[in-house]
XYZ file of C-alpha atoms in Angstrom:
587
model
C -4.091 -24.894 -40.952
C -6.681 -24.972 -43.690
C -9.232 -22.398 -44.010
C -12.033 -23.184 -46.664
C -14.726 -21.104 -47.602
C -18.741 -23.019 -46.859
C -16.261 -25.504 -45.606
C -14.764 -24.563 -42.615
C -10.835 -24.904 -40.805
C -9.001 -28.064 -40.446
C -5.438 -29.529 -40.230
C -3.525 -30.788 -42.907
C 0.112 -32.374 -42.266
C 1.516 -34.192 -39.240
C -1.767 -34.279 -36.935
C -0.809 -36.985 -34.841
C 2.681 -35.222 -34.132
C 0.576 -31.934 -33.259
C -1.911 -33.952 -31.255
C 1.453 -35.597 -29.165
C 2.714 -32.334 -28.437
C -0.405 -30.590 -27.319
C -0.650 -33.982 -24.581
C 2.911 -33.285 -23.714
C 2.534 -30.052 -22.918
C 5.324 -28.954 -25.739
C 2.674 -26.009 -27.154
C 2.723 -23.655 -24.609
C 0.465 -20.947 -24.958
C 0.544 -16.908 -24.257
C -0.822 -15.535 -21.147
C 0.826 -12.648 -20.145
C -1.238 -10.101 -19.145
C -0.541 -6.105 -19.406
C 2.003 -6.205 -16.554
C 3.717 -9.237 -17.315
C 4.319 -7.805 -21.334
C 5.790 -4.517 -19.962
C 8.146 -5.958 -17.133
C 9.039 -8.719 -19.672
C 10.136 -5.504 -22.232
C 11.948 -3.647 -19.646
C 13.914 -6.986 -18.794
C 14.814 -7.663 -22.624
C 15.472 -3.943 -22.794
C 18.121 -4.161 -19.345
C 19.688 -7.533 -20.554
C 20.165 -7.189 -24.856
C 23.036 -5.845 -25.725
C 22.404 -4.871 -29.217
C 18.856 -3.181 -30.037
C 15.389 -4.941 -30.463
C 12.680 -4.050 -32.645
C 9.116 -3.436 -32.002
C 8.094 -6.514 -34.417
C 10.660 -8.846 -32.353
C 8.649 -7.731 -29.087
C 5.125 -8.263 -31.194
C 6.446 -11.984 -31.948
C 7.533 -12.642 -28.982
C 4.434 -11.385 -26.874
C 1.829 -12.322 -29.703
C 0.443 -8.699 -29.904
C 0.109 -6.609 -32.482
C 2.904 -3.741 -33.195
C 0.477 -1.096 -32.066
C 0.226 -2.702 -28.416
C 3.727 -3.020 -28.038
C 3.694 1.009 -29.501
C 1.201 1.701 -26.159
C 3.416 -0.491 -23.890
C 6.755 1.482 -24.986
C 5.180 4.523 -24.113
C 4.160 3.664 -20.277
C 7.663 1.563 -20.191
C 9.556 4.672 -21.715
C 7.822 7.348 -18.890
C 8.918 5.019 -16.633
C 12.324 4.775 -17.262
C 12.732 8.757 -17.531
C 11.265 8.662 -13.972
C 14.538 6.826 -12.838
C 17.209 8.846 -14.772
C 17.191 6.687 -18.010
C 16.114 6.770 -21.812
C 14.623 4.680 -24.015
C 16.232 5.452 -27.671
C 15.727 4.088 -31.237
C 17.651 3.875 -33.843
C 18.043 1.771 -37.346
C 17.967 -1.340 -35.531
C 15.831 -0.588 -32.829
C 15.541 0.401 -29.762
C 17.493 0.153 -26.473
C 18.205 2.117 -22.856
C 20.497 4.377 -22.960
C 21.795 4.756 -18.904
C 24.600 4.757 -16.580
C 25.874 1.614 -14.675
C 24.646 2.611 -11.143
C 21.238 3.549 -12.705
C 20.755 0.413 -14.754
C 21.591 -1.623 -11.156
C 19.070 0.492 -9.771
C 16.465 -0.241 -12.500
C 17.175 -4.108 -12.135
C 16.605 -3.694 -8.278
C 13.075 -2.408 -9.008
C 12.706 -4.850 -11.299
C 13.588 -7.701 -9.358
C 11.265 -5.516 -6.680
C 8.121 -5.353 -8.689
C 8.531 -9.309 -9.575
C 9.061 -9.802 -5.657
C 5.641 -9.098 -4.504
C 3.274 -10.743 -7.455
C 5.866 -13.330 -9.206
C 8.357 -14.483 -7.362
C 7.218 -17.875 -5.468
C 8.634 -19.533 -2.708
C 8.808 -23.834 -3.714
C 9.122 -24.918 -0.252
C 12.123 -24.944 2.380
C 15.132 -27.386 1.401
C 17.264 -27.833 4.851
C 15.750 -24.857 6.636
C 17.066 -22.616 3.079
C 14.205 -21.032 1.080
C 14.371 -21.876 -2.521
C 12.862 -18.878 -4.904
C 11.153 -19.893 -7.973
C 12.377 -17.337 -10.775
C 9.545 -16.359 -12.901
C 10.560 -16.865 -16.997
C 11.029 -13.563 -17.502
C 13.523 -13.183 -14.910
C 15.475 -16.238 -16.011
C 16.992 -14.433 -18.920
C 18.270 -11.783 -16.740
C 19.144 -14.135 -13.563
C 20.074 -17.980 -13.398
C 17.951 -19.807 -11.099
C 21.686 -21.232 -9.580
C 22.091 -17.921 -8.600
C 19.115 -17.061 -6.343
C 19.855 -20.485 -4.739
C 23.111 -19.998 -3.991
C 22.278 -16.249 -2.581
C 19.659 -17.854 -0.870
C 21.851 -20.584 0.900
C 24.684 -18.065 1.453
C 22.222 -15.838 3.475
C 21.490 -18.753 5.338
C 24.905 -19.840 6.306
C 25.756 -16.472 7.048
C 23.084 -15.592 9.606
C 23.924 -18.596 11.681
C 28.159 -17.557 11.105
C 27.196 -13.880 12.386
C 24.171 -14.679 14.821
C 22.181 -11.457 12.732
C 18.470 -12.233 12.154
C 16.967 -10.967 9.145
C 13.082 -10.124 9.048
C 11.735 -10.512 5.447
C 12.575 -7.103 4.165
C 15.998 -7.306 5.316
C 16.513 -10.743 3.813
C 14.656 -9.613 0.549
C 16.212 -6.462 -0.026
C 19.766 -7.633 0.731
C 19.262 -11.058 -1.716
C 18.022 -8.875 -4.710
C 20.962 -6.710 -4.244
C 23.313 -9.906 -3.972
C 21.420 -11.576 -6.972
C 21.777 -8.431 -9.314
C 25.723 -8.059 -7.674
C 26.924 -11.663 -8.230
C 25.206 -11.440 -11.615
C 27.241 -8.529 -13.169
C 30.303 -9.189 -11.551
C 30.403 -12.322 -13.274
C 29.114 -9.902 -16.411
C 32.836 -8.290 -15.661
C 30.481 -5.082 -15.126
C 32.426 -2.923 -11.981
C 31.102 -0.415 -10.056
C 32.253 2.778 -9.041
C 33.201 3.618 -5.960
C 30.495 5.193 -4.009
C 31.966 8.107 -1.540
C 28.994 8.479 0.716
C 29.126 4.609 1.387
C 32.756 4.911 2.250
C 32.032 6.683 5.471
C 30.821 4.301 6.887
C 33.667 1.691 8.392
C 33.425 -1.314 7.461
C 31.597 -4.867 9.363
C 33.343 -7.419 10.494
C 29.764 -9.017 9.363
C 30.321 -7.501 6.420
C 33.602 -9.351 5.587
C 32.314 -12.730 7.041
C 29.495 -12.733 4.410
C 31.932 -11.224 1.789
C 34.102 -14.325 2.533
C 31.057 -16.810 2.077
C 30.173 -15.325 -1.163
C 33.203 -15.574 -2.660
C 33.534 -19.022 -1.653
C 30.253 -19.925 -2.614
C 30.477 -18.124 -6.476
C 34.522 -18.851 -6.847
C 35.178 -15.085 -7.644
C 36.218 -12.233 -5.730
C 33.887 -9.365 -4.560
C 35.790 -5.785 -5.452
C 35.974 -3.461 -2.551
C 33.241 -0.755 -4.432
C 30.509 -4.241 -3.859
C 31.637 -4.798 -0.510
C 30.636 -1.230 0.471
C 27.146 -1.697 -1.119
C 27.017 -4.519 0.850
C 28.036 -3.416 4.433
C 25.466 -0.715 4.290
C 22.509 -3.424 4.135
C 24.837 -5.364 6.937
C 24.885 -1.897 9.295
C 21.162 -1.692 8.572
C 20.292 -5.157 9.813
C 22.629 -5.216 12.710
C 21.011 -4.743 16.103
C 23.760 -3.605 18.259
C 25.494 -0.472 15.659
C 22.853 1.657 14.903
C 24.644 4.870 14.978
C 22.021 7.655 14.044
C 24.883 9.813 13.422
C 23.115 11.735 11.064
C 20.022 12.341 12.638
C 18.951 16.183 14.290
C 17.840 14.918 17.323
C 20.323 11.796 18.264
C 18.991 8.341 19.567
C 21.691 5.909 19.683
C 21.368 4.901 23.482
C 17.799 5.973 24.569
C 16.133 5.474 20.701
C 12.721 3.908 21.972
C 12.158 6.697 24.497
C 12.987 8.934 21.887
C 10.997 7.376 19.188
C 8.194 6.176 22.300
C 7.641 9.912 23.249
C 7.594 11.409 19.652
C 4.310 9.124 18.702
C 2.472 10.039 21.659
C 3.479 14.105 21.365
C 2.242 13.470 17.296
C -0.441 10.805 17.309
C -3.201 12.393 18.506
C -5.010 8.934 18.944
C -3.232 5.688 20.244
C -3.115 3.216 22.294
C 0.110 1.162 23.706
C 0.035 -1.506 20.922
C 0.373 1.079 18.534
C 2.633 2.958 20.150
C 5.060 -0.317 20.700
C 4.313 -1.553 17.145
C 5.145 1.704 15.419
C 8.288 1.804 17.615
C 9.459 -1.470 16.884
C 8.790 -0.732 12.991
C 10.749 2.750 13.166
C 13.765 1.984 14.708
C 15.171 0.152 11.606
C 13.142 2.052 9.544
C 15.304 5.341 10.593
C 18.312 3.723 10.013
C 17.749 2.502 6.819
C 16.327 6.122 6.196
C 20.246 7.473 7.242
C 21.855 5.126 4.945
C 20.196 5.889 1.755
C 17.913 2.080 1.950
C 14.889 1.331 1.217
C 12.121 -1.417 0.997
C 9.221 -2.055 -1.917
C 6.330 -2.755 -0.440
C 4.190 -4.891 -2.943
C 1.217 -4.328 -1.169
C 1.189 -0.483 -1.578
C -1.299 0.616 -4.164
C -3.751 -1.769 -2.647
C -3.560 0.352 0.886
C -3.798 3.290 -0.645
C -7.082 2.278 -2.212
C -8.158 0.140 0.595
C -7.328 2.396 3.385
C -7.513 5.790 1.875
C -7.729 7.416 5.411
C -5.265 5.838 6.892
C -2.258 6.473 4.320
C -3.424 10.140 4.383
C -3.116 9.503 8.406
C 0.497 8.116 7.401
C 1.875 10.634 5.528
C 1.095 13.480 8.324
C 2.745 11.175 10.265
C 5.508 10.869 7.825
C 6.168 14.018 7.473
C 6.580 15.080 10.867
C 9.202 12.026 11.146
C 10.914 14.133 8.278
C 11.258 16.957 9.943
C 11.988 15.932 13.614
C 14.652 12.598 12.319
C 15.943 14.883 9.254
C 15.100 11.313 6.816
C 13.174 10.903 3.695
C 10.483 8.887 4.212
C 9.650 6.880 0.485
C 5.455 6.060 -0.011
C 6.736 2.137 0.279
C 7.741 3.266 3.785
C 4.200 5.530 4.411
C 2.153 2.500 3.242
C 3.558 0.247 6.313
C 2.834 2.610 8.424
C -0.325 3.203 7.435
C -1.222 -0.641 7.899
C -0.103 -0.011 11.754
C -2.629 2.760 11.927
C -5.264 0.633 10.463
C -4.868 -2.154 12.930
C -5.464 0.496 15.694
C -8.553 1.577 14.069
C -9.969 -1.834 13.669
C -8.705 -2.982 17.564
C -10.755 0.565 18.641
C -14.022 -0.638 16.816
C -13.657 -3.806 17.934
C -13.773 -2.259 21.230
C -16.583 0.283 20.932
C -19.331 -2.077 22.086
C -22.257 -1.427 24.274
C -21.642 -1.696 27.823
C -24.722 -3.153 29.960
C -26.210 -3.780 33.050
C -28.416 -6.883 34.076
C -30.975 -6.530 36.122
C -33.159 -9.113 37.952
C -35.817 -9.530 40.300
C -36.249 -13.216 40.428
C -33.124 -14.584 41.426
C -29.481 -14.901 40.018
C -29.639 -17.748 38.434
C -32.541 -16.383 35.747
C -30.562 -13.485 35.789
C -27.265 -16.261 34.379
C -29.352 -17.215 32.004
C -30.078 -14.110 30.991
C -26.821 -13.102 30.223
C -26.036 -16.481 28.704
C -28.363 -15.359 26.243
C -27.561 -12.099 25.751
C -23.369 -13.044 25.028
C -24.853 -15.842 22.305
C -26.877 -13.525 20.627
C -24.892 -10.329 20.377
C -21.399 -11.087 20.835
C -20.116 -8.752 18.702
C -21.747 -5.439 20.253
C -22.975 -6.105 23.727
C -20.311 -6.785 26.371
C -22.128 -7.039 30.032
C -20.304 -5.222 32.786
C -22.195 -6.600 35.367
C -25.120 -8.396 36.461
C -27.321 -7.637 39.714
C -30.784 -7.043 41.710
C -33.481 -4.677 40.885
C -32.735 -3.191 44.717
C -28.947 -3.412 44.029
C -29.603 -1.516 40.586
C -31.825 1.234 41.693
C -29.409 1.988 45.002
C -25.765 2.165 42.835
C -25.170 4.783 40.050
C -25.782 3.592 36.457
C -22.488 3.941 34.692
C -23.629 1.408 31.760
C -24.919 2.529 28.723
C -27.349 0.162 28.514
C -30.065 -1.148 31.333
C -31.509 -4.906 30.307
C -33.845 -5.305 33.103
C -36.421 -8.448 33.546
C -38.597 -5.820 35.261
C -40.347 -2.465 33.597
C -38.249 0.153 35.146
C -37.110 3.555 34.255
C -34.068 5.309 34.804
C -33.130 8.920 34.607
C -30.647 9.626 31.508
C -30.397 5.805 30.510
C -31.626 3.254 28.248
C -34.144 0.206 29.597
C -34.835 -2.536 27.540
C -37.788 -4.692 29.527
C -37.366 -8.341 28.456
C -38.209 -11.980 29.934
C -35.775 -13.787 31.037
C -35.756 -16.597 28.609
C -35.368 -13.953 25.936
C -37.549 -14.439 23.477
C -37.665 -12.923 19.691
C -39.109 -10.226 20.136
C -37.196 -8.967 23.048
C -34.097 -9.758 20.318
C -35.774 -7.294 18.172
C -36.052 -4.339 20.969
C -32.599 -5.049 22.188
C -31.327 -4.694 18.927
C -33.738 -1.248 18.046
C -32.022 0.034 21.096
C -28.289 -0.616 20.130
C -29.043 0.769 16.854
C -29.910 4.148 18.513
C -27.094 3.878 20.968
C -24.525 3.325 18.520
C -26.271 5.110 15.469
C -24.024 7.205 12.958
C -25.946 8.692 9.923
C -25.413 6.647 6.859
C -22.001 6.847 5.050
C -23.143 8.379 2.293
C -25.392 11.300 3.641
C -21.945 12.291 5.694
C -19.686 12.366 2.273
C -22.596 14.129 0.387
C -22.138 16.777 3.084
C -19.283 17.541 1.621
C -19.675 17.956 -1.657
C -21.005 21.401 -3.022
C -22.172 22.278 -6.796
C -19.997 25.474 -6.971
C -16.943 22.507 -5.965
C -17.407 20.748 -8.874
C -15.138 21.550 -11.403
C -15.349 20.001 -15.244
C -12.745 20.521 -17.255
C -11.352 19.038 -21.076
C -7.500 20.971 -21.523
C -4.478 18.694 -20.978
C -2.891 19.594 -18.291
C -0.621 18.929 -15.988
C -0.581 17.696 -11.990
C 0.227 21.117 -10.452
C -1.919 22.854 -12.608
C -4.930 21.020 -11.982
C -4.403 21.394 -8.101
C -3.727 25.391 -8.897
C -7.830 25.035 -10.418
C -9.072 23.701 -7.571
C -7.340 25.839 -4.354
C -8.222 28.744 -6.671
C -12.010 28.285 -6.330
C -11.449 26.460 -3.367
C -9.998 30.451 -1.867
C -12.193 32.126 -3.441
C -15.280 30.301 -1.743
C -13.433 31.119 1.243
C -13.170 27.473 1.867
C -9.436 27.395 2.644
C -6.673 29.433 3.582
C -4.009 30.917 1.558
C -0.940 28.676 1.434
C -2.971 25.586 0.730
C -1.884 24.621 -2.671
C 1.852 24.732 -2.113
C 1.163 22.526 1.125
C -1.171 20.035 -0.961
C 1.278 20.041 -3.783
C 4.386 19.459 -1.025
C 2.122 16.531 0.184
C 1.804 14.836 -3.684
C 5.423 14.944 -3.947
C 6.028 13.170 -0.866
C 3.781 10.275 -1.481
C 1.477 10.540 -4.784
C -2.415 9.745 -3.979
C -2.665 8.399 -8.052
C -4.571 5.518 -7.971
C -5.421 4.115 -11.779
C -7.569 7.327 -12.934
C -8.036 8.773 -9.712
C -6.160 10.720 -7.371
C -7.185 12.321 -3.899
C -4.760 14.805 -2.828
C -5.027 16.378 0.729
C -4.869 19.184 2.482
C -3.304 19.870 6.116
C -6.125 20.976 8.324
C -4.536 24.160 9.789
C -5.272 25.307 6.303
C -8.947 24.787 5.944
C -11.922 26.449 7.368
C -14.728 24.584 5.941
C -14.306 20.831 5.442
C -15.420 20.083 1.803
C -14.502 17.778 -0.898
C -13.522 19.223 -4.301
C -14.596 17.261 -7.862
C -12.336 17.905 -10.599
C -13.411 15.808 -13.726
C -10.769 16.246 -16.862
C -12.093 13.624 -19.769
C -8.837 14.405 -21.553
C -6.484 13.981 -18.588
C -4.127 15.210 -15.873
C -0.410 14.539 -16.028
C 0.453 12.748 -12.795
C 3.681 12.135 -13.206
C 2.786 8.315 -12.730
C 0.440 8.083 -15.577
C -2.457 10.377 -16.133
C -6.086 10.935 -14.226
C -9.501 11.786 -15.116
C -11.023 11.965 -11.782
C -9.551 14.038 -8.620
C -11.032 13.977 -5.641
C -9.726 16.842 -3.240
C -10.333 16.091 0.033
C -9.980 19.305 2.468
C -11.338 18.604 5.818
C -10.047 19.939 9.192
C -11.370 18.520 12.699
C -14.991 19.984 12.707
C -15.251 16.099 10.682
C -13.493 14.111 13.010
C -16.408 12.166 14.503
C -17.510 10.968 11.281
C -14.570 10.647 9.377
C -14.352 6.599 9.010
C -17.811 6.909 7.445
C -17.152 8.963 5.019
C -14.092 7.438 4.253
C -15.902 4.157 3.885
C -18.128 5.578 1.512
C -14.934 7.177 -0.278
C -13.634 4.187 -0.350
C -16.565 2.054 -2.303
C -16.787 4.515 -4.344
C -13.137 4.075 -5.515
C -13.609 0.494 -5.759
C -16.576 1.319 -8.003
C -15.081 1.213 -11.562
C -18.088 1.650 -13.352
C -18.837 4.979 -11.627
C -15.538 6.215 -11.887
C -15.634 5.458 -15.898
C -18.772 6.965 -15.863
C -17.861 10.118 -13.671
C -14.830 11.026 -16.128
C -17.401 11.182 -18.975
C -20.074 13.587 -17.555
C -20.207 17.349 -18.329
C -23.201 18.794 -15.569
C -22.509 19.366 -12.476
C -25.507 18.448 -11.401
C -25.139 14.548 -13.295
C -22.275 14.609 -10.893
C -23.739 14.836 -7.675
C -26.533 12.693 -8.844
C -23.968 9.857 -9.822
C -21.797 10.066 -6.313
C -25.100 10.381 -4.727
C -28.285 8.768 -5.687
C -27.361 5.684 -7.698
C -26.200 2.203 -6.137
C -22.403 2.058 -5.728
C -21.535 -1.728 -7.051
């Protein structure tokens, strides 16, 4: 490539070999994003054995050196998190970690590829072939997921076991990464706590395919990692032998009555769902399992109230199953909880009363007229004559009537019976009263006081920041003592970090006043995730409970607001702040 000055850029050489290969598709361009860079690095970093250098990574990824710099530091925070190190030395850098914890950095690796990457290509014989992404493929043959992927398939039809789709997934990434290194000649240790457990006869059937399948033999130490996602996916041996309160024969009634003594709003869908959802749930709790759920950081930003909801929940299944419940876990069960919610509002329509003088068949008309034009929020309970009407009590909360009435203690909409516009328009004034809750954001703004804001610019750390704000949270005599060990409990059950924000809660026995805390830190707040700018303290007990989903709603917009948020982390007035959450458009 020729770059001449008052000329301009051009080609010199080969062109029409360069032209060929652009048609052919043998150019490939970069178009990794962020993510893709730093999962790639983490998988060169797992798979090299000798060190690679930071201008290796630059070449590969087309980004400068001090990119890659930025992207070793997230990827190097990450793997201290999980009991590794990243190290450098003359020739660069490489992980420095055990054999068990580099398998259990592959398995989130494989994890985090699961839920964005990995594709499904179609079904070949009733087998599901996986499409490995290319950054996978130098870690993991393709051959390999296929013949996982087939085994798994033979095998449930050789035991008769199901698997749902985190059973299936979680078992094949542990196969993949298993097959992989065995043929690596890399052995596990034997794992004592797996050994009590005795062994599957499902266990040895798929052991048996495996080793057919692969042409190698599975050491005893694999086999054991294996039977304990076999004992978690069988129906008929789920022994909660470690569990306080014991629920081997009667588990639904024990798991049935424990939602409705903790749930303090249900209905029976919920209460089956969650059941159904728990039972496997607990026993991959007792055998030290668990499931990524790809879909997690979105429901914590999308359904802020209900994850909160979900770790109450969680924690109460905690202490009554004696299990540790993992945020991957929290976040399903927070999409259960949000399904009520939405079922309820669905629900939570007007109920009305027709009301005719002229004959039932104007009076079918009527109500013809009324489904087509307000499905959604008028459901008619029944439909009779003026004489009927003003003889039987009024249990409706709505009167439409095709004669001017009134009624003690209830709404009367007078309207012809053909319906016309206007009558639309009254109807529709009326269900706005009846069903009226003040906007979202006057009920958020409620809680938010000047003397709650907090601004701050010192580097500091997660548990420090939440010792700022219970301190003038207590000393407003907003809360009670013992609120920042429960709120900091609560953040190391299931984090509330979401990019530069995080809302950490507070258990209501410990509030008096329901308020909302601002704590703004430009320079930033060690997470242990990553850092924040923004934190959003939300300490509300039940004197909110009839307008909670509105100001979550507004919460919520406001988190999906980027531009406010950016803009929030850079003020230094309190009062900017409650002008900014308050007065101007949220986007």
């Amino acid at each position: 490539m020729i770059r001449k000055r008052s000329y301009g850029i051009y080609f010199e050489g080969d062109t029409d070999y360069l032209f060929s290969s652009l048609q052919k598709g043998n150019l490939i361009s970069s178009q990794e994003n962020p993510k893709e860079i730093r999962l790639g690095i983490i998988s060169e970093l797992l798979t090299d054995e000798q060190p690679i250098t930071i201008q290796e990574l630059s070449d590969k990824y087309y980004v400068s050196r001090t990119t890659i710099e930025l992207y070793l530091k997230e990827v190097k925070s990450w793997f201290n998190q999980q009991g590794a190190s990243l190290k450098s030395g003359e020739h660069g850098i490489f992980i420095q970690a055990s054999e068990s914890t580099k398998r259990k950095l592959m398995t989130l690796l494989l994890g985090f590829y699961w839920g964005d990457n990995l594709s499904i290509n179609g079904q070949v014989n009733s087998e599901m072939v996986i499409n490995v992404p290319k950054e996978l493929k130098s870690i993991f043959d393709q051959a390999i997921f296929s013949g996982v992927g087939q085994t798994l398939t033979q095998f449930q039809k050789n035991s008769l076991i199901t698997l749902n789709d985190y059973q299936f997934q979680s078992l094949e990434i542990h196969l993949v990464i298993a097959i992989q290194r065995i043929k690596n000649g890399e052995i596990i240790q034997q794992n004592d706590n797996f050994t009590a457990h005795s062994m599957s006869p499902n266990t040895q059937i798929l052991t048996r395919l495996l080793e057919e399948k692969f042409q190698l033999i599975i050491p005893e130490a694999e086999q054991r990692y294996i039977n304990i996602h076999i004992l978690a996916a069988e129906p008929n041996s789920r022994k909660y032998s470690n569990l306080k309160n014991n629920v081997t024969d009667s588990q639904n009634n024990v798991i049935d009555s424990f939602l409705r003594n903790k749930l303090s709003s249900y209905d029976e869908t919920l209460i089956n769902n969650l059941t159904l959802h728990l039972i496997p749930a607990l026993h991959r709790f007792t055998l030290g399992l668990s499931i990524k759920n790809p879909y997690k950081d979105s429901i914590k930003r999308n359904f802020a109230y209900v994850y909160n909801k979900a770790v109450d929940l969680s924690i109460e299944i905690e202490k009554f199953f004696s299990v540790h419940v993992n945020d991957d876990e929290i976040a399903y069960i927070a999409l259960h909880l949000e399904s009520y919610i939405e079922r309820r509002e669905q629900n939570n329509k007007v109920i009305a009363v027709i009301a005719c003088s002229t004959g039932l068949g104007t009076a079918r008309l009527l109500k013809q007229r009324i489904e087509k034009y307000f499905p959604d929020t008028i459901k008619i309970n029944r439909v009779v004559s003026i004489s009927e009407l003003m003889n039987t009590p009024v249990t409706e909360d709505l009167v439409i009537s095709t004669v001017d009435i009134n009624i003690a203690h209830k709404k009367v909409v007078f309207v012809p019976p053909f319906l016309d516009e206007q009558s639309k328009g009254k109807i529709q004034q009326v269900i706005d009263n009846l069903t009226k809750f003040k906007k979202d954001e006057n009920e958020f703004m409620k809680l938010v006081r000047p003397e709650l804001i907090m601004i701050d610019h010192q580097h500091i750390k997660r548990n420090q920041a939440i010792h700022k704000i219970c301190d003038v949270l207590q000393k407003q005599d907003y809360v009670f003592p013992g609120i920042e060990k429960a709120a900091i409990k609560r953040e190391e059950l299931a984090s509330t970090k979401m990019e530069l924000v995080a809302m950490p809660h507070a258990p209501i026995k410990y509030v008096k006043s329901s308020c909302i805390a601002i704590y703004i830190n430009s320079s930033g707040v060690d997470w242990g995730e990553g850092k924040v700018n923004l934190v959003f303290f939300m300490a509300m007990n039940k004197s909110v409970k009839s307008s909670i989903n509105e100001i979550y709603s507004y919460f919520n917009a406001i988190l999906e607001d980027k531009k406010m948020l950016r803009k929030l982390s850079r003020l230094t007035k309190e009062t900017d702040v409650i002008t900014t959450i308050g007065d101007e458009e949220i986007d």
